[in-house]
Tab-separated table of C-alpha atoms and ligand atoms in Angstrom:
chain	number	residue	atom	x	y	z
A	1	UNK	CA	-11.316	19.110	-7.683
A	2	UNK	CA	-9.920	15.250	-9.203
A	3	UNK	CA	-10.571	11.864	-8.258
A	4	UNK	CA	-8.073	9.123	-8.141
A	5	UNK	CA	-8.979	5.838	-9.682
A	6	UNK	CA	-7.770	2.409	-11.149
A	7	UNK	CA	-7.198	2.122	-14.736
A	8	UNK	CA	-9.799	1.049	-16.661
A	9	UNK	CA	-9.313	0.275	-20.161
A	10	UNK	CA	-11.200	3.012	-21.829
A	11	UNK	CA	-8.388	5.327	-20.473
A	12	UNK	CA	-5.540	3.415	-22.848
A	13	UNK	CA	-5.437	6.262	-25.632
A	14	UNK	CA	-5.738	8.880	-23.156
A	15	UNK	CA	-2.782	7.401	-21.097
A	16	UNK	CA	-0.405	7.183	-24.009
A	17	UNK	CA	-0.919	10.596	-25.394
A	18	UNK	CA	-0.290	11.876	-21.681
A	19	UNK	CA	2.948	9.985	-21.601
A	20	UNK	CA	3.902	11.378	-24.746
A	21	UNK	CA	3.390	14.407	-23.662
A	22	UNK	CA	5.463	14.288	-20.653
A	23	UNK	CA	8.138	12.431	-22.998
A	24	UNK	CA	8.056	9.057	-20.929
A	25	UNK	CA	7.981	6.972	-24.013
A	26	UNK	CA	10.855	5.374	-25.411
A	27	UNK	CA	11.467	3.613	-28.782
A	28	UNK	CA	12.023	0.104	-27.145
A	29	UNK	CA	9.448	0.349	-24.968
A	30	UNK	CA	5.678	-0.032	-26.318
A	31	UNK	CA	3.496	1.715	-24.218
A	32	UNK	CA	0.462	-0.284	-25.298
A	33	UNK	CA	2.325	-3.643	-24.452
A	34	UNK	CA	3.586	-2.036	-21.124
A	35	UNK	CA	0.294	-1.550	-20.228
A	36	UNK	CA	-1.437	-5.228	-21.111
A	37	UNK	CA	1.319	-6.320	-19.075
A	38	UNK	CA	0.443	-4.250	-16.275
A	39	UNK	CA	-3.009	-5.254	-16.395
A	40	UNK	CA	-2.311	-8.658	-16.733
A	41	UNK	CA	-0.990	-8.522	-13.458
A	42	UNK	CA	-4.165	-7.842	-11.457
A	43	UNK	CA	-2.836	-5.895	-8.461
A	44	UNK	CA	-5.120	-3.020	-8.563
A	45	UNK	CA	-1.933	-0.666	-8.513
A	46	UNK	CA	-1.890	1.384	-11.608
A	47	UNK	CA	-3.619	4.669	-10.351
A	48	UNK	CA	-4.815	7.533	-12.710
A	49	UNK	CA	-6.556	10.728	-11.632
A	50	UNK	CA	-9.177	12.517	-13.541
A	51	UNK	CA	-10.608	15.878	-13.469
A	52	UNK	CA	-13.969	17.127	-15.445
A	53	UNK	CA	-13.934	13.445	-17.213
A	54	UNK	CA	-10.286	14.056	-18.364
A	55	UNK	CA	-7.197	12.177	-17.730
A	56	UNK	CA	-4.881	14.149	-16.004
A	57	UNK	CA	-2.240	11.836	-14.196
A	58	UNK	CA	-1.107	8.049	-13.921
A	59	UNK	CA	1.034	6.390	-11.588
A	60	UNK	CA	1.847	2.630	-12.062
A	61	UNK	CA	2.610	1.254	-9.018
A	62	UNK	CA	3.734	-2.447	-8.526
A	63	UNK	CA	4.711	-4.801	-5.410
A	64	UNK	CA	7.555	-7.931	-5.986
A	65	UNK	CA	6.907	-9.463	-2.394
A	66	UNK	CA	10.027	-7.471	-1.600
A	67	UNK	CA	9.848	-3.802	-2.955
A	68	UNK	CA	7.207	-1.624	-3.927
A	69	UNK	CA	7.804	0.307	-7.336
A	70	UNK	CA	6.863	3.477	-8.947
A	71	UNK	CA	6.684	3.520	-12.707
A	72	UNK	CA	5.392	6.100	-15.385
A	73	UNK	CA	4.237	8.874	-12.670
A	74	UNK	CA	2.887	11.654	-14.936
A	75	UNK	CA	1.110	14.672	-14.870
A	76	UNK	CA	-0.393	16.987	-17.629
A	77	UNK	CA	1.538	20.088	-18.007
A	78	UNK	CA	-1.309	22.388	-17.657
A	79	UNK	CA	-1.769	21.186	-14.100
A	80	UNK	CA	1.323	20.418	-12.782
A	81	UNK	CA	2.371	21.996	-9.137
A	82	UNK	CA	-1.138	21.239	-7.727
A	83	UNK	CA	-0.007	18.279	-5.625
A	84	UNK	CA	-1.911	15.559	-8.027
A	85	UNK	CA	1.337	13.454	-8.162
A	86	UNK	CA	1.503	13.667	-4.484
A	87	UNK	CA	-1.525	12.635	-4.174
A	88	UNK	CA	-1.144	9.719	-6.345
A	89	UNK	CA	1.638	8.654	-4.542
A	90	UNK	CA	0.193	8.944	-0.800
A	91	UNK	CA	-2.715	6.619	-2.566
A	92	UNK	CA	-0.241	4.506	-3.791
A	93	UNK	CA	1.716	4.079	-0.425
A	94	UNK	CA	-1.753	3.437	1.674
A	95	UNK	CA	-2.065	0.603	-1.112
A	96	UNK	CA	1.375	-0.787	-0.602
A	97	UNK	CA	1.427	-0.836	3.047
A	98	UNK	CA	-1.823	-2.487	3.362
A	99	UNK	CA	-0.154	-4.930	1.448
A	100	UNK	CA	3.050	-5.089	3.856
A	101	UNK	CA	5.221	-4.101	1.678
A	102	UNK	CA	8.348	-2.356	3.544
A	103	UNK	CA	9.741	-0.174	0.977
A	104	UNK	CA	9.012	1.678	-2.542
A	105	UNK	CA	11.409	2.295	-4.919
A	106	UNK	CA	11.677	5.210	-7.832
A	107	UNK	CA	13.989	4.720	-10.646
A	108	UNK	CA	14.834	7.896	-12.078
A	109	UNK	CA	16.575	8.712	-15.205
A	110	UNK	CA	20.218	10.868	-14.260
A	111	UNK	CA	18.824	13.973	-16.671
A	112	UNK	CA	15.603	14.508	-15.338
A	113	UNK	CA	16.480	16.845	-12.213
A	114	UNK	CA	12.812	17.786	-11.382
A	115	UNK	CA	11.830	14.898	-10.141
A	116	UNK	CA	14.929	14.451	-7.804
A	117	UNK	CA	13.421	17.642	-6.052
A	118	UNK	CA	10.129	16.437	-6.059
A	119	UNK	CA	11.027	12.839	-4.809
A	120	UNK	CA	12.775	14.085	-2.138
A	121	UNK	CA	10.292	16.557	-0.950
A	122	UNK	CA	8.060	13.204	-0.464
A	123	UNK	CA	10.443	11.983	2.117
A	124	UNK	CA	12.540	9.894	-0.937
A	125	UNK	CA	16.249	9.837	-0.541
A	126	UNK	CA	18.901	8.688	-2.995
A	127	UNK	CA	20.280	5.173	-2.560
A	128	UNK	CA	23.301	4.317	-3.323
A	129	UNK	CA	23.266	1.548	-5.949
A	130	UNK	CA	23.727	1.103	-9.798
A	131	UNK	CA	20.937	-0.273	-11.958
A	132	UNK	CA	21.415	-2.874	-14.198
A	133	UNK	CA	19.204	-3.785	-17.098
A	134	UNK	CA	18.742	-6.682	-19.435
A	135	UNK	CA	15.849	-6.919	-21.827
A	136	UNK	CA	14.131	-10.554	-21.928
A	137	UNK	CA	11.617	-9.798	-24.805
A	138	UNK	CA	11.913	-7.212	-27.684
A	139	UNK	CA	9.089	-5.128	-27.897
B	1	LIG	C1	7.481	15.438	-11.632
B	1	LIG	C2	5.902	15.272	-11.847
B	1	LIG	C3	4.970	13.876	-11.511
B	1	LIG	C4	5.492	16.186	-10.813
B	1	LIG	O1	3.926	16.471	-10.609
B	1	LIG	P1	3.056	17.537	-10.043
B	1	LIG	O2	1.660	16.874	-9.717
B	1	LIG	O3	3.601	18.814	-10.423
B	1	LIG	O4	3.659	17.047	-8.706
B	1	LIG	P2	3.319	18.004	-7.186
B	1	LIG	O5	2.410	18.866	-7.517
B	1	LIG	O6	2.703	17.052	-6.441
B	1	LIG	O7	4.830	18.781	-6.630
B	1	LIG	C5	4.821	18.645	-5.389
B	1	LIG	C6	6.135	19.110	-4.720
B	1	LIG	O8	7.417	18.473	-5.778
B	1	LIG	C7	8.141	19.469	-5.831
B	1	LIG	N1	8.273	19.847	-7.332
B	1	LIG	C8	7.241	19.181	-8.490
B	1	LIG	N2	7.935	19.241	-9.564
B	1	LIG	C9	8.776	20.084	-9.729
B	1	LIG	C10	9.794	20.388	-10.507
B	1	LIG	N3	9.587	20.625	-11.611
B	1	LIG	N4	10.679	20.954	-10.164
B	1	LIG	C11	11.157	21.234	-8.926
B	1	LIG	N5	10.315	20.587	-7.732
B	1	LIG	C12	9.073	20.101	-8.269
B	1	LIG	C13	7.891	21.083	-5.361
B	1	LIG	O9	8.531	21.215	-4.086
B	1	LIG	C14	6.447	21.114	-5.370
B	1	LIG	O10	5.890	21.740	-4.526
B	1	LIG	P3	5.819	22.896	-4.646
B	1	LIG	O11	4.454	23.118	-5.995
B	1	LIG	O12	4.425	23.535	-3.631
B	1	LIG	O13	6.572	23.883	-4.775
B	1	LIG	C15	5.545	15.950	-13.377
B	1	LIG	O14	6.467	17.193	-13.139
B	1	LIG	C16	5.619	15.286	-14.545
B	1	LIG	O15	4.477	14.496	-14.739
B	1	LIG	N6	7.019	15.763	-15.100
B	1	LIG	C17	6.950	14.849	-16.357
B	1	LIG	C18	7.319	13.384	-16.127
B	1	LIG	C19	8.133	12.672	-15.151
B	1	LIG	O16	9.552	13.434	-15.389
B	1	LIG	N7	7.701	11.733	-14.423
B	1	LIG	C20	8.921	11.200	-13.568
B	1	LIG	C21	9.534	9.737	-14.162
B	1	LIG	S1	10.548	9.365	-12.814
């Protein structure tokens, strides 16, 4: 069994290790700074899953007042395919509905095919959009 709770400051190192194992870190994004920025939002949407006192999964949710966002979804490879990501997303969906968020979005790298099957079976449909990004602050 695992529990889902909000991020705590003591999770920092475990989270970064998990993101590295799951290949979610990129040279142009500092994971520490990403976490500090998220915590500063104080929105209680940064969730983790814990099993036997070990951090096994993360989901950094967000709501910008128009759309909800899913970021940094990661499950320890040793415990994947046990419904942990599904449970995290369902928990986030509940919290976002309570905030009045009408739609939740997930940005996926084009080469990440696995996540596409995962998202589709959770009821997420591919939107016909192209995402443009502009860096405002270099980490
Ligand atoms: C994608 C990821 C979060 C899924 O986590 P998970 O806890 O294993 O997912 P769940 O157990 O809730 O999966 C539910 C269903 O999604 C589908 N699914 C999950 N992982 C899949 C995969 N690798 N390939 C195909 N389908 C997959 C399956 O239908 C699965 O149900 P099943 O196990 O009964 O067949 C996990 O593989 C992961 O952390 N990957 C690396 C990081 C990553 O790519 N994150 C997403 C960035 S956008």
